[in-house]
Amino acid sequence: MFTAEERKNYIGGSDISVVMGMSRWKTPLDLWLEKTGEVEQEDLSKKEAVHFGIKLEALVAEEFAERNNKKVQRQPKMYVHKDYPYMVAHIDRLVINEDSLLECKTTNAYSEEWNDDGIPQEYFLQVQWYMGLTGRKLAYIACIKGGNEYIQREVQFDKEIFDILVKRAKQFWECVTKLEPPAITAND
């Protein structure tokens, strides 16, 4: 896991939905304040959900591999956009012998975003970001819901969406480097 100080220097997969104004947890202004050092980024390591999410990542990956008869490999490498060094991806796993990656998630039993083949929008944007930066064409999202339900989704790479993400990330990073806050939203 990367420190808050390191995370200030780039836009990663968990940031991209915030940049797009589509996060349930933060607004673009919240993220800008963190990236510019105006506020300290919250230490998520002490949150139980984050703690167990990290611990259970290996279990989710193992379950995915077993259910799909695939091999996965942990990927500690940081992928960086060829033109914009502040656009990065830290993926959970690569799927061996495929042009795909795996993102591992956990959620509580009451999460409704996964119902009816749904994918939380934050995770959809996250894997689009990851596929664009890694050059992969397919992402699997595997999730353990409530500790006893396995959910799996597939997401195809969409270059048009990725290009929009890159454009908005460039605009956001320009706000960071110029110390000019992004537009205020109703949630600010």
Short mmCIF file of C-alpha atoms in Angstrom, two decimals:
data_model
loop_
_atom_site.label_atom_id
_atom_site.label_comp_id
_atom_site.label_asym_id
_atom_site.label_seq_id
_atom_site.Cartn_x
_atom_site.Cartn_y
_atom_site.Cartn_z
CA MET A 1 0.00 0.00 0.00
CA PHE A 2 1.32 3.41 -0.92
CA THR A 3 1.61 6.23 1.60
CA ALA A 4 -0.51 9.36 1.49
CA GLU A 5 2.64 11.34 0.72
CA GLU A 6 3.37 9.16 -2.34
CA ARG A 7 -0.28 9.29 -3.46
CA LYS A 8 -0.16 13.10 -3.56
CA ASN A 9 2.06 12.89 -6.63
CA TYR A 10 -0.26 11.11 -9.00
CA ILE A 11 -3.79 10.25 -10.06
CA GLY A 12 -4.42 6.57 -9.46
CA GLY A 13 -7.29 4.20 -10.02
CA SER A 14 -9.08 5.07 -6.80
CA ASP A 15 -8.81 8.78 -7.68
CA ILE A 16 -10.25 8.69 -11.19
CA SER A 17 -13.92 8.47 -10.18
CA VAL A 18 -13.32 11.45 -7.87
CA VAL A 19 -11.76 13.42 -10.73
CA MET A 20 -14.84 12.59 -12.79
CA GLY A 21 -17.18 13.75 -10.01
CA MET A 22 -18.62 10.23 -9.72
CA SER A 23 -17.39 9.10 -6.31
CA ARG A 24 -19.61 8.41 -3.32
CA TRP A 25 -16.75 9.16 -0.96
CA LYS A 26 -15.03 12.37 -2.15
CA THR A 27 -15.54 15.37 -4.37
CA PRO A 28 -12.96 16.75 -6.82
CA LEU A 29 -12.35 19.60 -4.35
CA ASP A 30 -11.65 17.11 -1.54
CA LEU A 31 -9.11 15.34 -3.76
CA TRP A 32 -7.56 18.63 -4.88
CA LEU A 33 -7.11 19.69 -1.25
CA GLU A 34 -5.30 16.40 -0.59
CA LYS A 35 -3.11 16.53 -3.72
CA THR A 36 -2.06 20.12 -3.03
CA GLY A 37 -1.32 19.39 0.62
CA GLU A 38 -3.99 21.80 1.87
CA VAL A 39 -5.44 19.00 3.99
CA GLU A 40 -3.91 15.78 5.14
CA GLN A 41 -5.19 12.73 3.36
CA GLU A 42 -7.22 10.53 5.67
CA ASP A 43 -5.30 7.50 6.95
CA LEU A 44 -7.47 4.68 5.64
CA SER A 45 -5.24 1.96 7.07
CA LYS A 46 -7.02 2.21 10.42
CA LYS A 47 -10.46 1.64 8.90
CA GLU A 48 -11.73 -1.90 9.45
CA ALA A 49 -13.22 -2.20 5.93
CA VAL A 50 -9.91 -1.20 4.35
CA HIS A 51 -7.91 -3.43 6.68
CA PHE A 52 -9.97 -6.51 5.87
CA GLY A 53 -10.24 -5.59 2.19
CA ILE A 54 -6.45 -5.72 1.96
CA LYS A 55 -6.24 -8.96 3.94
CA LEU A 56 -8.96 -10.61 1.85
CA GLU A 57 -7.55 -9.56 -1.52
CA ALA A 58 -5.52 -12.77 -1.79
CA LEU A 59 -8.59 -14.86 -0.94
CA VAL A 60 -10.66 -13.09 -3.60
CA ALA A 61 -7.92 -13.65 -6.18
CA GLU A 62 -7.62 -17.31 -5.19
CA GLU A 63 -11.39 -17.79 -5.47
CA PHE A 64 -11.41 -16.13 -8.90
CA ALA A 65 -8.61 -18.40 -10.13
CA GLU A 66 -10.29 -21.52 -8.79
CA ARG A 67 -13.75 -20.74 -10.17
CA ASN A 68 -12.43 -19.80 -13.60
CA ASN A 69 -9.60 -22.32 -13.92
CA LYS A 70 -7.17 -19.44 -14.48
CA LYS A 71 -3.86 -18.42 -13.00
CA VAL A 72 -3.31 -14.96 -11.62
CA GLN A 73 -0.15 -13.18 -10.62
CA ARG A 74 0.29 -10.39 -8.10
CA GLN A 75 1.57 -7.30 -9.86
CA PRO A 76 3.52 -4.86 -7.65
CA LYS A 77 4.62 -2.81 -10.68
CA MET A 78 3.41 0.77 -11.07
CA TYR A 79 2.15 1.43 -14.60
CA VAL A 80 2.61 5.00 -15.84
CA HIS A 81 0.99 6.78 -18.80
CA LYS A 82 3.54 7.22 -21.58
CA ASP A 83 2.89 10.98 -21.86
CA TYR A 84 1.67 11.94 -18.39
CA PRO A 85 3.81 10.65 -15.51
CA TYR A 86 1.18 11.65 -12.93
CA MET A 87 -1.33 9.14 -14.34
CA VAL A 88 -0.61 5.76 -12.77
CA ALA A 89 -2.10 2.35 -12.08
CA HIS A 90 -1.41 -0.16 -9.33
CA ILE A 91 -3.38 -3.24 -10.30
CA ASP A 92 -4.21 -6.18 -8.06
CA ARG A 93 -3.43 -9.08 -10.40
CA LEU A 94 -2.66 -9.99 -13.99
CA VAL A 95 -4.40 -13.00 -15.47
CA ILE A 96 -1.72 -15.29 -16.89
CA ASN A 97 -1.88 -16.12 -20.62
CA GLU A 98 -4.62 -13.52 -21.18
CA ASP A 99 -4.76 -9.87 -22.14
CA SER A 100 -6.62 -9.16 -18.90
CA LEU A 101 -6.33 -8.06 -15.31
CA LEU A 102 -8.16 -8.77 -12.09
CA GLU A 103 -9.41 -6.24 -9.56
CA CYS A 104 -10.33 -7.72 -6.17
CA LYS A 105 -13.04 -6.19 -3.99
CA THR A 106 -14.98 -6.88 -0.81
CA THR A 107 -18.22 -5.28 0.28
CA ASN A 108 -20.84 -5.57 2.97
CA ALA A 109 -23.93 -7.73 2.66
CA TYR A 110 -26.19 -4.70 2.14
CA SER A 111 -24.38 -3.25 -0.88
CA GLU A 112 -26.94 -2.91 -3.68
CA GLU A 113 -24.59 -1.66 -6.42
CA TRP A 114 -23.72 -5.25 -7.34
CA ASN A 115 -27.36 -6.35 -7.77
CA ASP A 116 -28.74 -7.23 -11.21
CA ASP A 117 -25.30 -7.56 -12.81
CA GLY A 118 -24.37 -4.06 -11.67
CA ILE A 119 -20.90 -2.67 -11.05
CA PRO A 120 -20.29 0.28 -8.74
CA GLN A 121 -19.40 3.19 -11.01
CA GLU A 122 -16.20 3.88 -9.10
CA TYR A 123 -14.93 0.38 -9.91
CA PHE A 124 -16.02 0.55 -13.54
CA LEU A 125 -13.98 3.74 -14.01
CA GLN A 126 -11.09 2.29 -12.00
CA VAL A 127 -10.72 -0.73 -14.29
CA GLN A 128 -11.12 1.39 -17.44
CA TRP A 129 -8.23 3.50 -16.10
CA TYR A 130 -6.19 0.39 -15.34
CA MET A 131 -6.83 -1.20 -18.74
CA GLY A 132 -5.89 2.00 -20.55
CA LEU A 133 -2.65 2.38 -18.62
CA THR A 134 -1.65 -1.29 -18.85
CA GLY A 135 -2.78 -1.88 -22.43
CA ARG A 136 -5.16 -4.69 -21.41
CA LYS A 137 -8.45 -5.26 -23.21
CA LEU A 138 -10.42 -7.01 -20.47
CA ALA A 139 -10.79 -6.61 -16.73
CA TYR A 140 -12.39 -8.98 -14.28
CA ILE A 141 -13.77 -7.63 -11.05
CA ALA A 142 -14.18 -10.28 -8.36
CA CYS A 143 -15.95 -9.38 -5.13
CA ILE A 144 -16.84 -11.16 -1.92
CA LYS A 145 -20.09 -9.66 -0.64
CA GLY A 146 -20.99 -10.03 3.01
CA GLY A 147 -18.34 -12.69 3.53
CA ASN A 148 -20.42 -15.40 1.85
CA GLU A 149 -21.35 -14.39 -1.69
CA TYR A 150 -18.98 -14.39 -4.67
CA ILE A 151 -19.65 -11.90 -7.46
CA GLN A 152 -17.74 -11.59 -10.72
CA ARG A 153 -18.04 -9.09 -13.54
CA GLU A 154 -16.22 -8.59 -16.83
CA VAL A 155 -15.50 -5.17 -18.29
CA GLN A 156 -14.27 -4.62 -21.84
CA PHE A 157 -11.84 -1.77 -22.48
CA ASP A 158 -13.49 1.28 -24.02
CA LYS A 159 -10.96 3.64 -25.60
CA GLU A 160 -13.48 6.46 -25.84
CA ILE A 161 -14.11 6.32 -22.09
CA PHE A 162 -10.38 6.09 -21.37
CA ASP A 163 -9.70 9.15 -23.54
CA ILE A 164 -12.31 11.09 -21.55
CA LEU A 165 -10.68 9.96 -18.29
CA VAL A 166 -7.27 11.12 -19.53
CA LYS A 167 -8.65 14.48 -20.66
CA ARG A 168 -10.34 15.10 -17.31
CA ALA A 169 -7.27 13.90 -15.40
CA LYS A 170 -5.13 16.40 -17.34
CA GLN A 171 -7.55 19.20 -16.49
CA PHE A 172 -7.61 18.19 -12.84
CA TRP A 173 -3.82 17.93 -12.60
CA GLU A 174 -3.49 21.37 -14.15
CA CYS A 175 -5.64 22.65 -11.27
CA VAL A 176 -3.27 20.90 -8.85
CA THR A 177 -0.08 22.31 -10.38
CA LYS A 178 -1.50 25.83 -10.69
CA LEU A 179 -3.02 25.65 -7.19
CA GLU A 180 -6.40 26.59 -8.66
CA PRO A 181 -9.28 24.61 -7.16
CA PRO A 182 -11.63 22.69 -9.45
CA ALA A 183 -15.25 23.70 -9.78
CA ILE A 184 -17.23 23.34 -6.57
CA THR A 185 -20.00 20.73 -6.57
CA ALA A 186 -23.20 20.51 -4.55
CA ASN A 187 -21.51 18.00 -2.23
CA ASP A 188 -18.82 20.51 -1.27
#
